[in-house]
mmCIF file of C-alpha atoms in Angstrom:
data_model
loop_
_atom_site.group_PDB
_atom_site.id
_atom_site.type_symbol
_atom_site.label_atom_id
_atom_site.label_comp_id
_atom_site.label_asym_id
_atom_site.label_seq_id
_atom_site.Cartn_x
_atom_site.Cartn_y
_atom_site.Cartn_z
ATOM 1 C CA MET A 1 43.436 217.077 203.266
ATOM 2 C CA SER A 2 46.666 215.279 204.391
ATOM 3 C CA LEU A 3 47.605 215.068 207.876
ATOM 4 C CA LYS A 4 50.403 217.547 207.327
ATOM 5 C CA GLU A 5 48.085 220.139 205.895
ATOM 6 C CA GLN A 6 45.620 219.607 208.758
ATOM 7 C CA LEU A 7 48.448 220.221 211.265
ATOM 8 C CA ALA A 8 49.565 223.489 209.412
ATOM 9 C CA ALA A 9 45.932 224.621 209.446
ATOM 10 C CA ASP A 10 45.335 223.633 213.264
ATOM 11 C CA LEU A 11 48.621 225.447 213.985
ATOM 12 C CA LYS A 12 47.420 228.651 212.300
ATOM 13 C CA GLN A 13 44.147 228.358 214.163
ATOM 14 C CA SER A 14 45.700 227.710 217.646
ATOM 15 C CA MET A 15 47.702 230.941 217.127
ATOM 16 C CA LYS A 16 44.626 232.977 216.220
ATOM 17 C CA ASP A 17 42.788 231.649 219.277
ATOM 18 C CA LYS A 18 45.901 232.173 221.394
ATOM 19 C CA ASP A 19 45.778 228.660 222.569
ATOM 20 C CA LYS A 20 49.564 228.286 223.878
ATOM 21 C CA ILE A 21 49.105 224.651 224.620
ATOM 22 C CA ALA A 22 47.710 223.424 221.352
ATOM 23 C CA LYS A 23 50.257 225.601 219.329
ATOM 24 C CA SER A 24 53.010 223.934 221.366
ATOM 25 C CA ALA A 25 51.891 220.477 220.847
ATOM 26 C CA ILE A 26 51.331 221.015 217.110
ATOM 27 C CA THR A 27 54.704 222.766 216.761
ATOM 28 C CA LEU A 28 56.705 220.054 218.482
ATOM 29 C CA VAL A 29 54.963 217.415 216.347
ATOM 30 C CA ARG A 30 55.592 219.069 213.168
ATOM 31 C CA ALA A 31 59.323 219.690 214.173
ATOM 32 C CA ALA A 32 59.563 215.955 214.762
ATOM 33 C CA ILE A 33 58.132 215.320 211.286
ATOM 34 C CA LEU A 34 60.603 217.766 209.725
ATOM 35 C CA GLN A 35 63.501 216.371 211.492
ATOM 36 C CA ILE A 36 62.577 212.579 210.427
ATOM 37 C CA GLU A 37 62.059 214.008 206.797
ATOM 38 C CA LYS A 38 65.630 215.594 206.893
ATOM 39 C CA ASP A 39 67.364 212.826 208.323
ATOM 40 C CA GLU A 40 65.914 210.133 206.196
ATOM 41 C CA LYS A 41 65.671 212.500 203.209
ATOM 42 C CA LYS A 42 62.288 211.631 202.254
ATOM 43 C CA GLU A 43 58.775 212.918 202.682
ATOM 44 C CA LEU A 44 56.362 211.546 205.199
ATOM 45 C CA PHE A 45 52.916 210.650 204.447
ATOM 46 C CA ASP A 46 49.839 209.974 206.616
ATOM 47 C CA ASP A 47 50.944 206.508 207.868
ATOM 48 C CA ASP A 48 54.231 207.752 208.812
ATOM 49 C CA ILE A 49 52.993 211.100 210.419
ATOM 50 C CA ILE A 50 50.453 208.760 212.559
ATOM 51 C CA ASP A 51 53.472 206.850 213.868
ATOM 52 C CA VAL A 52 55.164 210.335 214.870
ATOM 53 C CA VAL A 53 52.103 211.505 216.388
ATOM 54 C CA SER A 54 51.471 208.351 218.463
ATOM 55 C CA LYS A 55 55.104 208.506 219.439
ATOM 56 C CA GLN A 56 54.586 211.936 220.816
ATOM 57 C CA VAL A 57 51.427 210.998 222.743
ATOM 58 C CA LYS A 58 53.378 208.078 224.219
ATOM 59 C CA GLN A 59 55.995 210.175 225.486
ATOM 60 C CA ARG A 60 53.505 212.562 226.874
ATOM 61 C CA LYS A 61 51.602 209.599 228.554
ATOM 62 C CA ASP A 62 54.861 208.431 230.047
ATOM 63 C CA ALA A 63 55.764 212.068 231.508
ATOM 64 C CA LEU A 64 52.015 212.333 232.809
ATOM 65 C CA SER A 65 52.828 209.632 235.136
ATOM 66 C CA ASP A 66 55.865 211.356 236.545
ATOM 67 C CA PHE A 67 54.201 214.539 236.968
ATOM 68 C CA GLN A 68 51.517 212.888 239.035
ATOM 69 C CA LYS A 69 54.160 211.127 241.013
ATOM 70 C CA GLY A 70 55.998 214.435 241.423
ATOM 71 C CA ASN A 71 52.518 216.076 242.500
ATOM 72 C CA ARG A 72 52.940 218.844 239.737
ATOM 73 C CA GLN A 73 49.227 219.382 239.094
ATOM 74 C CA ASP A 74 50.033 222.222 236.449
ATOM 75 C CA LEU A 75 52.151 219.953 234.476
ATOM 76 C CA VAL A 76 49.685 217.199 234.775
ATOM 77 C CA GLU A 77 46.854 219.577 233.285
ATOM 78 C CA GLN A 78 48.931 220.947 230.587
ATOM 79 C CA THR A 79 50.201 217.249 229.402
ATOM 80 C CA GLU A 80 46.652 216.083 229.550
ATOM 81 C CA ARG A 81 45.564 218.869 227.280
ATOM 82 C CA GLU A 82 48.446 218.189 224.822
ATOM 83 C CA ILE A 83 47.502 214.574 224.684
ATOM 84 C CA GLU A 84 43.716 215.495 223.900
ATOM 85 C CA VAL A 85 45.031 217.841 221.113
ATOM 86 C CA LEU A 86 47.423 215.191 219.629
ATOM 87 C CA THR A 87 44.851 212.308 219.641
ATOM 88 C CA LYS A 88 42.699 214.399 217.187
ATOM 89 C CA TYR A 89 45.180 213.265 214.663
ATOM 90 C CA LEU A 90 45.413 209.595 215.473
ATOM 91 C CA PRO A 91 42.902 206.876 213.973
ATOM 92 C CA GLN A 92 39.877 206.021 216.185
ATOM 93 C CA GLN A 93 41.260 204.147 219.145
ATOM 94 C CA LEU A 94 40.385 200.546 219.719
ATOM 95 C CA SER A 95 38.496 199.705 222.764
ATOM 96 C CA GLU A 96 39.911 197.018 225.103
ATOM 97 C CA ASP A 97 37.313 194.406 223.937
ATOM 98 C CA GLU A 98 38.220 194.982 220.305
ATOM 99 C CA LEU A 99 41.920 194.744 221.244
ATOM 100 C CA LYS A 100 41.316 191.456 223.003
ATOM 101 C CA VAL A 101 39.691 190.112 219.829
ATOM 102 C CA VAL A 102 42.938 191.127 217.746
ATOM 103 C CA VAL A 103 45.169 189.495 220.434
ATOM 104 C CA LEU A 104 43.240 186.326 220.846
ATOM 105 C CA ASN A 105 43.291 185.933 217.074
ATOM 106 C CA ALA A 106 46.964 186.387 217.042
ATOM 107 C CA ILE A 107 47.502 183.950 219.863
ATOM 108 C CA ASN A 108 45.453 181.270 217.967
ATOM 109 C CA GLU A 109 47.159 182.115 214.801
ATOM 110 C CA VAL A 110 50.683 181.584 216.324
ATOM 111 C CA GLY A 111 49.611 178.787 218.582
ATOM 112 C CA ALA A 112 51.100 180.500 221.488
ATOM 113 C CA THR A 113 51.282 178.547 224.834
ATOM 114 C CA SER A 114 53.678 180.667 227.104
ATOM 115 C CA MET A 115 55.465 184.091 227.518
ATOM 116 C CA LYS A 116 58.155 182.964 225.268
ATOM 117 C CA ASP A 117 55.818 183.546 222.160
ATOM 118 C CA MET A 118 55.338 187.140 223.232
ATOM 119 C CA GLY A 119 57.422 188.417 220.347
ATOM 120 C CA LYS A 120 55.584 186.336 217.765
ATOM 121 C CA ILE A 121 52.291 187.714 218.973
ATOM 122 C CA MET A 122 53.264 191.270 219.037
ATOM 123 C CA SER A 123 54.796 191.030 215.784
ATOM 124 C CA ILE A 124 51.455 190.124 214.331
ATOM 125 C CA VAL A 125 49.247 192.407 216.613
ATOM 126 C CA MET A 126 51.155 195.553 216.136
ATOM 127 C CA PRO A 127 51.120 196.119 212.584
ATOM 128 C CA GLN A 128 47.349 195.597 212.568
ATOM 129 C CA ILE A 129 46.747 198.174 215.405
ATOM 130 C CA LYS A 130 49.174 200.710 214.290
ATOM 131 C CA GLY A 131 48.352 204.090 215.916
ATOM 132 C CA ARG A 132 44.928 202.773 217.349
ATOM 133 C CA ALA A 133 46.103 201.320 220.426
ATOM 134 C CA ASP A 134 48.798 201.538 223.048
ATOM 135 C CA GLY A 135 51.544 198.795 223.195
ATOM 136 C CA LYS A 136 51.266 198.615 227.014
ATOM 137 C CA MET A 137 47.580 197.754 226.701
ATOM 138 C CA VAL A 138 48.596 195.046 224.225
ATOM 139 C CA ASN A 139 51.222 193.656 226.266
ATOM 140 C CA LYS A 140 48.912 193.530 229.356
ATOM 141 C CA ILE A 141 46.109 191.653 227.336
ATOM 142 C CA VAL A 142 48.710 189.358 226.068
ATOM 143 C CA LYS A 143 49.945 188.499 229.518
ATOM 144 C CA GLU A 144 46.342 187.931 230.738
ATOM 145 C CA ASN A 145 45.659 185.501 227.920
ATOM 146 C CA LEU A 146 48.861 183.296 228.041
#
């Protein structure tokens, strides 16, 4: 079953279960997919859909920190639930240790010695971890190891 079909089936199930948060999150992802398909006049497949879902998760994580700063516990709980729903559609996330191995390999491959080489490292690492780790975590690990 493709991710698109899975999203459609899960949307139907969330409606049957009256799960408003899951329904909302899945609807927004499907709308984002449809928008990209219309704009680019092409059909998105699983790899492209993973990009869309990871972008949606990233947006929610960014919003989550704002909600926590604003002391909005209701929105924090809702956003955490949405993140939980959406991460089901992403590939298995890499642990910090696994990510360190990928980053260190990239550093060695490039021969990086300073922060000036950050772009070269990121250009090697990001395609390898597509949808399986957060860019902020990669950035942090690169900074620690340079």
